Amino acid sequence: MQDLNLIRKIAWSYTKTTGMEFEELFSVAALGYTKALNSFDSSRSCFSTWVWINMSRELNDFLLKESKKDNIPNKESINPEQEVSFKESIQSLSQEAQQVCKMIFNSPAEYVSHAPKLSRGKIKDELREKGWSWSQIWESFKEIKSVLNKTV
């Protein structure tokens, strides 16, 4: 595949903005690339533009489908052991990560939305206003994500 770096670039940009795994987004972008190959018309656009548009469309459709999945368990489906395990996981976080969790738990309607990028952006902006460094913010996010991936 001659445009492998183009596929990597768009997959990486979506990874940074959505927080989803690179490999998964890369495969979706590659699918968009192959669809673009089959529908390219040189009289209508430049090849790289056409490919980029098709990969973006494929990734956006994928993200929309993923956001509609109900992967978040409701309170009734969580057993007491899971709740204790979750609370212990939160307590094992660094002070910074615990502060981020407290912000979210104290005002979930303010911070939680179906668009992870928007939620994370709002939290990031607020932390920057409080004087947090970029490394503190991103390390806290990584730590929380790691714990959530282990407990969910």
Short mmCIF file of C-alpha atoms in Angstrom, two decimals:
data_model
loop_
_atom_site.label_atom_id
_atom_site.label_comp_id
_atom_site.label_asym_id
_atom_site.label_seq_id
_atom_site.Cartn_x
_atom_site.Cartn_y
_atom_site.Cartn_z
CA MET A 1 0.00 0.00 0.00
CA GLN A 2 1.70 3.17 -1.16
CA ASP A 3 -0.15 5.63 1.08
CA LEU A 4 0.42 3.82 4.37
CA ASN A 5 1.69 6.98 6.07
CA LEU A 6 -1.46 8.87 5.06
CA ILE A 7 -3.58 6.17 6.69
CA ARG A 8 -1.39 6.23 9.79
CA LYS A 9 -1.62 10.01 10.00
CA ILE A 10 -5.41 10.17 9.97
CA ALA A 11 -5.73 7.20 12.33
CA TRP A 12 -3.29 8.86 14.74
CA SER A 13 -5.18 12.16 14.61
CA TYR A 14 -8.42 10.37 15.49
CA THR A 15 -6.65 8.44 18.24
CA LYS A 16 -5.46 11.68 19.85
CA THR A 17 -8.91 13.29 19.66
CA THR A 18 -11.08 10.32 20.62
CA GLY A 19 -8.85 8.29 22.90
CA MET A 20 -9.64 5.09 21.00
CA GLU A 21 -6.97 2.54 20.20
CA PHE A 22 -4.76 3.34 17.21
CA GLU A 23 -4.94 -0.17 15.73
CA GLU A 24 -8.72 -0.13 15.63
CA LEU A 25 -8.87 3.30 14.01
CA PHE A 26 -6.09 2.36 11.60
CA SER A 27 -8.11 -0.62 10.33
CA VAL A 28 -11.19 1.57 9.85
CA ALA A 29 -9.10 4.18 8.00
CA ALA A 30 -7.62 1.43 5.81
CA LEU A 31 -11.14 0.33 4.93
CA GLY A 32 -11.97 3.92 3.94
CA TYR A 33 -8.79 3.99 1.85
CA THR A 34 -9.77 0.88 -0.10
CA LYS A 35 -13.26 2.26 -0.70
CA ALA A 36 -11.68 5.47 -1.99
CA LEU A 37 -9.49 3.50 -4.40
CA ASN A 38 -12.58 1.94 -5.95
CA SER A 39 -14.45 5.22 -6.35
CA PHE A 40 -11.67 7.67 -7.31
CA ASP A 41 -12.28 9.89 -10.34
CA SER A 42 -9.25 12.00 -11.30
CA SER A 43 -11.46 14.55 -13.08
CA ARG A 44 -13.24 15.38 -9.81
CA SER A 45 -10.44 15.74 -7.25
CA CYS A 46 -6.86 15.13 -6.25
CA PHE A 47 -6.24 11.55 -5.08
CA SER A 48 -4.97 12.45 -1.61
CA THR A 49 -7.97 14.73 -1.02
CA TRP A 50 -10.40 12.04 -2.12
CA VAL A 51 -8.72 9.44 0.07
CA TRP A 52 -8.68 11.76 3.09
CA ILE A 53 -12.38 12.57 2.70
CA ASN A 54 -13.30 8.89 2.42
CA MET A 55 -11.19 7.83 5.38
CA SER A 56 -12.67 10.66 7.48
CA ARG A 57 -16.17 9.63 6.49
CA GLU A 58 -15.48 6.00 7.37
CA LEU A 59 -13.94 6.95 10.74
CA ASN A 60 -16.78 9.33 11.59
CA ASP A 61 -19.39 6.67 10.77
CA PHE A 62 -17.51 4.17 12.92
CA LEU A 63 -17.30 6.60 15.85
CA LEU A 64 -21.00 7.39 15.58
CA LYS A 65 -21.86 3.68 15.73
CA GLU A 66 -19.52 3.20 18.69
CA SER A 67 -21.05 6.11 20.58
CA LYS A 68 -24.52 4.57 20.19
CA LYS A 69 -23.45 1.34 21.85
CA ASP A 70 -24.45 1.22 25.48
CA ASN A 71 -21.23 -0.08 27.01
CA ILE A 72 -21.67 1.68 30.33
CA PRO A 73 -23.28 -0.58 32.92
CA ASN A 74 -26.12 0.92 34.89
CA LYS A 75 -26.06 1.06 38.67
CA GLU A 76 -28.40 -1.95 39.01
CA SER A 77 -26.09 -4.23 36.98
CA ILE A 78 -23.03 -3.57 39.17
CA ASN A 79 -22.62 -6.08 41.97
CA PRO A 80 -21.16 -5.09 45.36
CA GLU A 81 -17.77 -6.69 44.61
CA GLN A 82 -17.44 -4.65 41.41
CA GLU A 83 -18.31 -1.48 43.29
CA VAL A 84 -15.69 -2.18 45.98
CA SER A 85 -13.12 -3.03 43.31
CA PHE A 86 -13.89 0.22 41.47
CA LYS A 87 -13.59 2.30 44.64
CA GLU A 88 -10.27 0.64 45.48
CA SER A 89 -9.04 1.34 41.97
CA ILE A 90 -9.91 5.02 42.31
CA GLN A 91 -8.13 5.20 45.67
CA SER A 92 -5.00 3.69 44.11
CA LEU A 93 -4.71 6.62 41.68
CA SER A 94 -2.32 9.52 42.13
CA GLN A 95 -3.59 12.66 43.87
CA GLU A 96 -3.97 14.46 40.53
CA ALA A 97 -6.00 11.64 38.97
CA GLN A 98 -8.18 11.45 42.09
CA GLN A 99 -8.87 15.19 41.78
CA VAL A 100 -10.01 14.70 38.18
CA CYS A 101 -12.30 11.85 39.29
CA LYS A 102 -13.76 14.01 42.07
CA MET A 103 -14.50 16.78 39.57
CA ILE A 104 -16.41 14.31 37.40
CA PHE A 105 -18.22 12.56 40.28
CA ASN A 106 -19.28 15.87 41.85
CA SER A 107 -20.75 17.25 38.61
CA PRO A 108 -21.33 14.38 36.15
CA ALA A 109 -23.86 16.29 34.04
CA GLU A 110 -21.28 19.02 33.50
CA TYR A 111 -18.44 16.77 32.39
CA VAL A 112 -19.88 13.57 30.95
CA SER A 113 -21.21 13.57 27.41
CA HIS A 114 -21.43 11.13 24.52
CA ALA A 115 -18.47 12.86 22.92
CA PRO A 116 -15.34 11.92 24.90
CA LYS A 117 -13.34 14.61 23.14
CA LEU A 118 -15.69 17.33 24.40
CA SER A 119 -15.74 15.95 27.94
CA ARG A 120 -11.97 15.65 28.09
CA GLY A 121 -11.57 19.11 26.56
CA LYS A 122 -13.79 20.72 29.17
CA ILE A 123 -11.90 19.01 32.00
CA LYS A 124 -8.54 19.93 30.44
CA ASP A 125 -9.54 23.60 30.10
CA GLU A 126 -10.67 23.78 33.70
CA LEU A 127 -7.47 22.13 34.96
CA ARG A 128 -5.35 24.53 32.89
CA GLU A 129 -7.22 27.44 34.50
CA LYS A 130 -6.29 25.97 37.89
CA GLY A 131 -2.62 26.02 36.87
CA TRP A 132 -2.07 22.37 36.01
CA SER A 133 0.76 21.59 33.59
CA TRP A 134 0.10 19.70 30.37
CA SER A 135 2.03 16.70 31.65
CA GLN A 136 -0.02 16.57 34.88
CA ILE A 137 -3.24 16.63 32.89
CA TRP A 138 -2.30 13.99 30.32
CA GLU A 139 -0.69 11.69 32.87
CA SER A 140 -3.85 11.87 34.99
CA PHE A 141 -6.01 11.06 31.96
CA LYS A 142 -3.77 8.11 31.03
CA GLU A 143 -3.85 6.81 34.59
CA ILE A 144 -7.65 7.02 34.81
CA LYS A 145 -8.06 5.38 31.41
CA SER A 146 -5.76 2.54 32.45
CA VAL A 147 -7.74 1.90 35.63
CA LEU A 148 -11.08 2.05 33.81
CA ASN A 149 -9.89 -0.40 31.16
CA LYS A 150 -8.95 -2.86 33.91
CA THR A 151 -12.21 -2.55 35.86
CA VAL A 152 -14.80 -2.37 33.07
#
